[in-house]
Short mmCIF file of C-alpha atoms in Angstrom, two decimals:
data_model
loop_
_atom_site.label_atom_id
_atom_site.label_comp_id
_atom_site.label_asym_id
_atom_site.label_seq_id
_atom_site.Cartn_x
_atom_site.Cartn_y
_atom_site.Cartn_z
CA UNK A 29 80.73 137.52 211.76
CA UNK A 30 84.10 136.22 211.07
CA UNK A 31 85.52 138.75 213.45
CA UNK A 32 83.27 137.70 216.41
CA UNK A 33 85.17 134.06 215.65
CA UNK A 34 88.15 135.37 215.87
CA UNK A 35 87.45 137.03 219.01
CA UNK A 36 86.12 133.76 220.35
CA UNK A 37 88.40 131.61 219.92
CA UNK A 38 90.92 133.76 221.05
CA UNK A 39 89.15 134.47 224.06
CA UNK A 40 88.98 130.70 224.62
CA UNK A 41 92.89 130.69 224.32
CA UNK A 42 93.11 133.10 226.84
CA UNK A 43 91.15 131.13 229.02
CA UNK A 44 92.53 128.02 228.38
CA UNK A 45 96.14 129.35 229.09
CA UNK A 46 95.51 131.25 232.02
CA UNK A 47 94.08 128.34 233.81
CA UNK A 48 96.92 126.66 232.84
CA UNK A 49 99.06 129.59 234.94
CA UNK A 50 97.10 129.12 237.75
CA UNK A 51 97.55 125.46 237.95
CA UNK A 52 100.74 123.55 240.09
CA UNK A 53 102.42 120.88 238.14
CA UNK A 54 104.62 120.11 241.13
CA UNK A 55 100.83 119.10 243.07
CA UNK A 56 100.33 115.70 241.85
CA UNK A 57 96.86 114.45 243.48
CA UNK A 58 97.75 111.66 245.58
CA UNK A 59 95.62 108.42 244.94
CA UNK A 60 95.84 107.50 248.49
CA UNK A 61 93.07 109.93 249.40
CA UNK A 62 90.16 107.83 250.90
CA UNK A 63 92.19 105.24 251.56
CA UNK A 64 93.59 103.10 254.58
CA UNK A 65 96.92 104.87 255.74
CA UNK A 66 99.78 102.39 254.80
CA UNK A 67 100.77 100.37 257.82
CA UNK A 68 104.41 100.60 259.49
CA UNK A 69 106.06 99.90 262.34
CA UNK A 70 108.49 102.12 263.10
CA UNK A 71 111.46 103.06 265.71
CA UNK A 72 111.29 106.06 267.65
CA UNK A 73 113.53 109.30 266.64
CA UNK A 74 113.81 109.55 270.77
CA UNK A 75 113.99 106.19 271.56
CA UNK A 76 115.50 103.18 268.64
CA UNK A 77 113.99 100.30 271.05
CA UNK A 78 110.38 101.11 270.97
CA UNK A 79 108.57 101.83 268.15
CA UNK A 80 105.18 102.99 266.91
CA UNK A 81 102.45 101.96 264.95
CA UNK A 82 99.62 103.70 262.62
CA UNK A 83 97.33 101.10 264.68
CA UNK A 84 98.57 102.88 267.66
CA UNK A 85 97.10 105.92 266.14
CA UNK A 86 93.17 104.48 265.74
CA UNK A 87 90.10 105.97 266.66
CA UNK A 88 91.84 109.25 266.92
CA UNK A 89 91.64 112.11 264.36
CA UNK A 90 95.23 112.68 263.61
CA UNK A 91 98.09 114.59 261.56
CA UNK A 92 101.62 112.87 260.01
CA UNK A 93 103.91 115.42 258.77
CA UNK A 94 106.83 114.28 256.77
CA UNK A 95 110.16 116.30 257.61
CA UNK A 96 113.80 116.26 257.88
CA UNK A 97 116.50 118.54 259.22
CA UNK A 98 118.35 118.67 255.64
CA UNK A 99 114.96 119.81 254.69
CA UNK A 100 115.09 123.84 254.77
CA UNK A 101 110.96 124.27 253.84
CA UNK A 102 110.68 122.18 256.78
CA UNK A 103 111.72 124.96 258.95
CA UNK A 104 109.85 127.30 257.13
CA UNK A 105 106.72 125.49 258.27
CA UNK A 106 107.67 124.41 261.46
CA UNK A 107 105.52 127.39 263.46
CA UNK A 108 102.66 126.26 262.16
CA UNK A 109 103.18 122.22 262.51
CA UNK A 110 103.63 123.28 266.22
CA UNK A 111 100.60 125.94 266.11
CA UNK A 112 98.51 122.80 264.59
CA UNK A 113 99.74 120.58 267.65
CA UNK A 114 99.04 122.98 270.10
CA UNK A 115 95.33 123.86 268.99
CA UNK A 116 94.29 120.57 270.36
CA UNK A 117 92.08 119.21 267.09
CA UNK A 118 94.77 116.62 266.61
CA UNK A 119 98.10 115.19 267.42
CA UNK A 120 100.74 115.74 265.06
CA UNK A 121 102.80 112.30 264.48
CA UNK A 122 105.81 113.22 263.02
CA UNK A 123 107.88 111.02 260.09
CA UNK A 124 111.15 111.66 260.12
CA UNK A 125 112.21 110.95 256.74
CA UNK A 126 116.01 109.57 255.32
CA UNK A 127 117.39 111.42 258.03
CA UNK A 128 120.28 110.82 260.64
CA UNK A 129 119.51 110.61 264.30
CA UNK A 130 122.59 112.98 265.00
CA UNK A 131 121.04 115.80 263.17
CA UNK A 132 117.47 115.35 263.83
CA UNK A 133 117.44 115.32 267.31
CA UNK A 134 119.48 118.60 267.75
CA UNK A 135 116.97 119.97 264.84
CA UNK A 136 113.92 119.25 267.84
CA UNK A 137 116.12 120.63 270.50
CA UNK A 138 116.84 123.67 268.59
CA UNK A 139 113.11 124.30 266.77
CA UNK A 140 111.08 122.59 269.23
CA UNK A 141 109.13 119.39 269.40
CA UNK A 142 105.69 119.33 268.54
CA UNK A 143 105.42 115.79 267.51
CA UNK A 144 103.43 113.57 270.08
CA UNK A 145 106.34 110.98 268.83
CA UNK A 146 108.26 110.52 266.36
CA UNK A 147 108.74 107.90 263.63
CA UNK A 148 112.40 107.22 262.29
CA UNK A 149 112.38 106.09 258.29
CA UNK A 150 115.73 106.20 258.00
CA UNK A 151 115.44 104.62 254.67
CA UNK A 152 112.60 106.13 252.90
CA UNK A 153 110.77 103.05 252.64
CA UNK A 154 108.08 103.72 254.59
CA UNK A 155 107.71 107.51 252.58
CA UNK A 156 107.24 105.32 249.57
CA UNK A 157 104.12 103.58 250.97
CA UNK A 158 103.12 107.47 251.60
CA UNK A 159 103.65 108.68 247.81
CA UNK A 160 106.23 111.10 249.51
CA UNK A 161 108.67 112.59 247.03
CA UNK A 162 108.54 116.41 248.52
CA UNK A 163 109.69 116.95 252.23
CA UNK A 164 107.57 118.58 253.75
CA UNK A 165 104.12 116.71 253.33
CA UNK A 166 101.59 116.50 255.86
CA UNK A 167 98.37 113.69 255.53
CA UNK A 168 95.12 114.03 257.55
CA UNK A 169 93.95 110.75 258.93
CA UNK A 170 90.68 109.94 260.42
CA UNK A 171 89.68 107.60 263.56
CA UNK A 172 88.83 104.36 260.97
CA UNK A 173 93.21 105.47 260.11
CA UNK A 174 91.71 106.53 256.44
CA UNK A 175 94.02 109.33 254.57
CA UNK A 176 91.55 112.40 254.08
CA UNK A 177 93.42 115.12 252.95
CA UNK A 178 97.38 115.41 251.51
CA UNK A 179 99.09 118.85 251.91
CA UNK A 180 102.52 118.69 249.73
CA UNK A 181 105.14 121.23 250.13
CA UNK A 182 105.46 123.44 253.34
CA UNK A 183 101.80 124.44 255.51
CA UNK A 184 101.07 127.90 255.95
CA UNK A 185 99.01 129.32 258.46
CA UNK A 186 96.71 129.97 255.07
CA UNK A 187 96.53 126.17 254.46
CA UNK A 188 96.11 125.76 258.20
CA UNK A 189 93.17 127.85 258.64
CA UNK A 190 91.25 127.47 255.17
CA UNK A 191 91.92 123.61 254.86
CA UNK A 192 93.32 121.61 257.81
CA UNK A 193 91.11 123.46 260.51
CA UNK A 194 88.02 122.61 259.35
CA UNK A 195 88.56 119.36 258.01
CA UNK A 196 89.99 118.32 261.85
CA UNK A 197 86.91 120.05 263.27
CA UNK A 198 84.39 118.32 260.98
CA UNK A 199 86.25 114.77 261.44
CA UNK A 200 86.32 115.45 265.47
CA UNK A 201 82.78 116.18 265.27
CA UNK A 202 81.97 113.70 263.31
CA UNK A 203 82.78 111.23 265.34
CA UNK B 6 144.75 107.12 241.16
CA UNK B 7 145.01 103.37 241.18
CA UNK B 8 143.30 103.49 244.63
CA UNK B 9 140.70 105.76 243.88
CA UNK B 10 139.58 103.67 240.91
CA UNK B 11 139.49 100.48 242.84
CA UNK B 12 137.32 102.49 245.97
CA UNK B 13 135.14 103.45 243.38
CA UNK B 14 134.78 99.79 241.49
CA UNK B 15 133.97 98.99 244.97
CA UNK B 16 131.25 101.56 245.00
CA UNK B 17 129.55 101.09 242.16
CA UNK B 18 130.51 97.13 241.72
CA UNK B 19 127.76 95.50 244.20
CA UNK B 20 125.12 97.31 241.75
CA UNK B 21 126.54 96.43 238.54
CA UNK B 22 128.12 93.11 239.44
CA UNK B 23 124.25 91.46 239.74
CA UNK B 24 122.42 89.67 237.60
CA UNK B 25 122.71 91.81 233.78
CA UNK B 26 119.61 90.61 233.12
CA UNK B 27 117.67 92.18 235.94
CA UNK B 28 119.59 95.07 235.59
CA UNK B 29 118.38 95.34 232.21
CA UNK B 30 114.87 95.04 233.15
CA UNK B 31 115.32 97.38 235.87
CA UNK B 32 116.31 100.22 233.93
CA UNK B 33 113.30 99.16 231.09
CA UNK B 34 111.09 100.10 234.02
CA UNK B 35 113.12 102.88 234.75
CA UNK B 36 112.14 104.33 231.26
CA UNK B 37 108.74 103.75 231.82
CA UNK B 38 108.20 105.52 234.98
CA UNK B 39 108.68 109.21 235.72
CA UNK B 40 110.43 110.78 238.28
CA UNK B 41 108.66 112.71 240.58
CA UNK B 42 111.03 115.21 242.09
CA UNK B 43 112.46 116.26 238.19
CA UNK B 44 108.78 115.55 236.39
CA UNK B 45 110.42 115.73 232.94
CA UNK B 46 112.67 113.13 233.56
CA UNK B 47 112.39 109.28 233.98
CA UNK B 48 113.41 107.45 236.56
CA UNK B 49 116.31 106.07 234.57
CA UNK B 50 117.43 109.51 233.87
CA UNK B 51 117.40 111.01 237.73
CA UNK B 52 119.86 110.70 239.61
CA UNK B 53 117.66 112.49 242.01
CA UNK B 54 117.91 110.66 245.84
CA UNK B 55 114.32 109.52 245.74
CA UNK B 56 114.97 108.49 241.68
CA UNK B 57 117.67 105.82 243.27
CA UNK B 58 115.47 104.83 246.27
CA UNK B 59 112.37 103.84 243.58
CA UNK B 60 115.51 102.38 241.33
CA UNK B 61 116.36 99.95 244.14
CA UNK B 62 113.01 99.28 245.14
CA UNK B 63 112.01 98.18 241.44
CA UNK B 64 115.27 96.11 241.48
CA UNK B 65 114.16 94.73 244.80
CA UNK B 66 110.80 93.40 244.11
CA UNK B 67 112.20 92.41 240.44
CA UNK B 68 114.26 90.36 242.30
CA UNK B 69 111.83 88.77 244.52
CA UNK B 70 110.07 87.26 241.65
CA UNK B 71 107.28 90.56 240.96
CA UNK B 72 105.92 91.14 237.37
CA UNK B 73 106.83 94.46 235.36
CA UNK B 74 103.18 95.20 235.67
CA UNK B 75 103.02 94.08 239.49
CA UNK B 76 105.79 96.75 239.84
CA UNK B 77 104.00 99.11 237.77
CA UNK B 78 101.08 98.95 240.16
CA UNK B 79 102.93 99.41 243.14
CA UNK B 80 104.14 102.70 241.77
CA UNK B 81 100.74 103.80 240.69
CA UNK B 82 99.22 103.08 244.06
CA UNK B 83 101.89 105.56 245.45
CA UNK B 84 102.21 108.10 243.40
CA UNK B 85 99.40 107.98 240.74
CA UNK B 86 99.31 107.91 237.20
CA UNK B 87 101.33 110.53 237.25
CA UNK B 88 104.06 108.30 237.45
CA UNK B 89 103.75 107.13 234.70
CA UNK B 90 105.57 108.37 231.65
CA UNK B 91 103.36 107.96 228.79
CA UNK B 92 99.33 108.72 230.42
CA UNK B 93 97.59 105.43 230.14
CA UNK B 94 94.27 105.80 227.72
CA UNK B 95 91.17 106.38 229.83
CA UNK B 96 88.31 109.02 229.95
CA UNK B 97 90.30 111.52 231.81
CA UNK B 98 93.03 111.66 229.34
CA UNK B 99 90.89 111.23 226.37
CA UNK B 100 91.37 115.00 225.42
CA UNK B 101 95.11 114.52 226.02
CA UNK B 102 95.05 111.68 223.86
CA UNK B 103 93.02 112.86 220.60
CA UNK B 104 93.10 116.79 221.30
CA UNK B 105 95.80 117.02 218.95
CA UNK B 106 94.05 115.03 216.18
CA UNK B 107 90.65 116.76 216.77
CA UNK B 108 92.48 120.06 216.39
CA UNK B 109 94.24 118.69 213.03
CA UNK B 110 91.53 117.72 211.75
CA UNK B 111 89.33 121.17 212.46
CA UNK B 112 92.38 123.04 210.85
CA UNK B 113 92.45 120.87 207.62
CA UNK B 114 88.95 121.25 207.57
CA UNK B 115 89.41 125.18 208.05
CA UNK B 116 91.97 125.45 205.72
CA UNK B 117 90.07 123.31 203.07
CA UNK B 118 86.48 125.57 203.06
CA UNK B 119 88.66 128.76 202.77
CA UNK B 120 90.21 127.23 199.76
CA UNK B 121 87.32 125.83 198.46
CA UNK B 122 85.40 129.17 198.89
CA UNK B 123 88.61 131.82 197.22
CA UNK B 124 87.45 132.18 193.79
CA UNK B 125 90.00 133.79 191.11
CA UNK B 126 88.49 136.20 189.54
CA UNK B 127 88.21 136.61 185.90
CA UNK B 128 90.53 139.28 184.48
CA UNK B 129 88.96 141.78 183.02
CA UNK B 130 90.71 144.15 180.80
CA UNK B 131 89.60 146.75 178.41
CA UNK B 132 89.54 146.60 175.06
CA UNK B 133 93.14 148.63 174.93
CA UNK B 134 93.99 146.76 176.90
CA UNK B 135 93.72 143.73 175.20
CA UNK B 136 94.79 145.16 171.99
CA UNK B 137 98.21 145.58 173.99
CA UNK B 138 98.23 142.12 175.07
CA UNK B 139 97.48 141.01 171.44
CA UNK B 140 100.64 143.30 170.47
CA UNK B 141 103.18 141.84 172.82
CA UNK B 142 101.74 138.00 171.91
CA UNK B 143 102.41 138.86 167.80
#
């Protein structure tokens, strides 16, 4: 009897800690989930004079991805930012984040540009508003311009296929 | 050397020349809110480049006349409670918050039936046994 209690609450232990392993401390759920993307009104990376809205972005099904060129995950994930762009289920808006114009625009030249524009937050500011504190992050915003779905940290085709794809294809859909 | 030190006055002067008392509150809130990039460390303690962006935009909304808890808010919106460096006390971090007394508690309790239940046992000797003991005790 005492043994089997032993055994128990070990067990429970076991179970407790190896949850534990299998969570991310570094993934902090983001508490703008469900809610209106925060407004700006940025410059363009290409062009300083214009700029660019989220409003601009509304009634569309749409992707932001935070990046820099100091930012090396960002090239890891770059592939599939520009497979995601070129699947057609959304355009991918991209926020180029505390960043200089001298070495972000080669970074496009050289990697490619997926982004339908650009955004320049030269300050960070605007990735405040966004909860940003890991380049790369990538948000998921519906046609009413409402965050559904955060990815922090670089996309893989994994998180591309399992998550993003079917969230655009149920938002298209849903019209 | 003399020229260094003044570039660097220069440097660091703007920030430390203002107003000590917003300073001062600045770097209270500092304390109180956790940096993001470094978790175990507080915003005061990072010198981590989004640590000094949320540093100046505390200052910056200090200075425009915001509340310690207006600023507070503004960070939680963001980032969560995460942010926060001691969990505020609601139903989702009840468990964090009396866990460790519950589990006290069940130990002392533990400990306290198993001491409760040991009984000593008598000693029980033979009679030669206690005609020894009788011996050495003379």
């Amino acid at each position: 009897m005492r043994r089997a209690w032993v055994v128990a609450a070990f067990a429970a232990l076991v179970i407790l800690l190896a949850v534990g392993l299998t969570l991310d401390p570094r993934e902090v759920p983001s508490p703008l989930i469900g809610k209106p993307a925060p407004a700006f009104d940025l410059p363009l990376l290409h062009a300083p004079d214009k700029t660019f809205s989220q409003k601009d972005m509304l009634g569309k099904v749409w992707i932001l991805n935070v990046w820099a060129s100091w930012c090396p995950p960002c090239l890891v994930e770059h592939p599939v930012v520009t497979a995601l762009a070129k699947s057609g289920l959304a355009p991918v808006v991209g926020l180029n984040y505390k960043d200089a114009r001298e070495d972000a625009l080669p970074w496009l030249k050289r990697n490619g540009d997926p982004y339908l524009p650009t955004v320049f937050d030269a300050t960070g500011r605007i990735g405040i508003d966004y909860g940003v504190y890991g380049v790369p992050e990538t948000y998921v915003i519906d046609r009413r311009g409402v965050i559904r779905y955060k990815h922090i940290g670089p996309l893989t085709p994994e998180v591309a296929r399992d998550k993003l794809e079917p969230l655009l294809k149920e938002l298209n859909r849903a019209g | 050397m003399r020229a260094s030190l003044l570039a660097l006055a220069l440097l660091v002067g703007p920030a430390l020349a203002q107003d000590p008392a917003l300073e001062k509150r600045v770097t209270g809130l500092a304390h109180e809110l956790r940096c993001l990039v470094c978790q175990n460390q507080t915003l005061a303690d990072s010198n981590a480049p989004l640590a000094v962006d949320l540093r100046n935009q505390i200052r910056e909304q200090l200075a425009q006349g915001a509340s310690e808890r207006e600023v507070v808010d503004f960070m939680v919106a963001r980032y969560g409670d995460f942010v926060l460096y001691r969990p505020p006390l609601k139903a989702s971090t009840l468990a964090l918050w009396i866990g460790p007394f519950v589990l006290l508690l069940a130990g002392a309790l533990l400990l306290w039936r198993r001491i409760a239940r040991r009984r000593v046992p008598e000693p029980q000797l033979s009679d030669a046994e206690h005609a020894r003991a009788a011996k050495f005790l003379e």
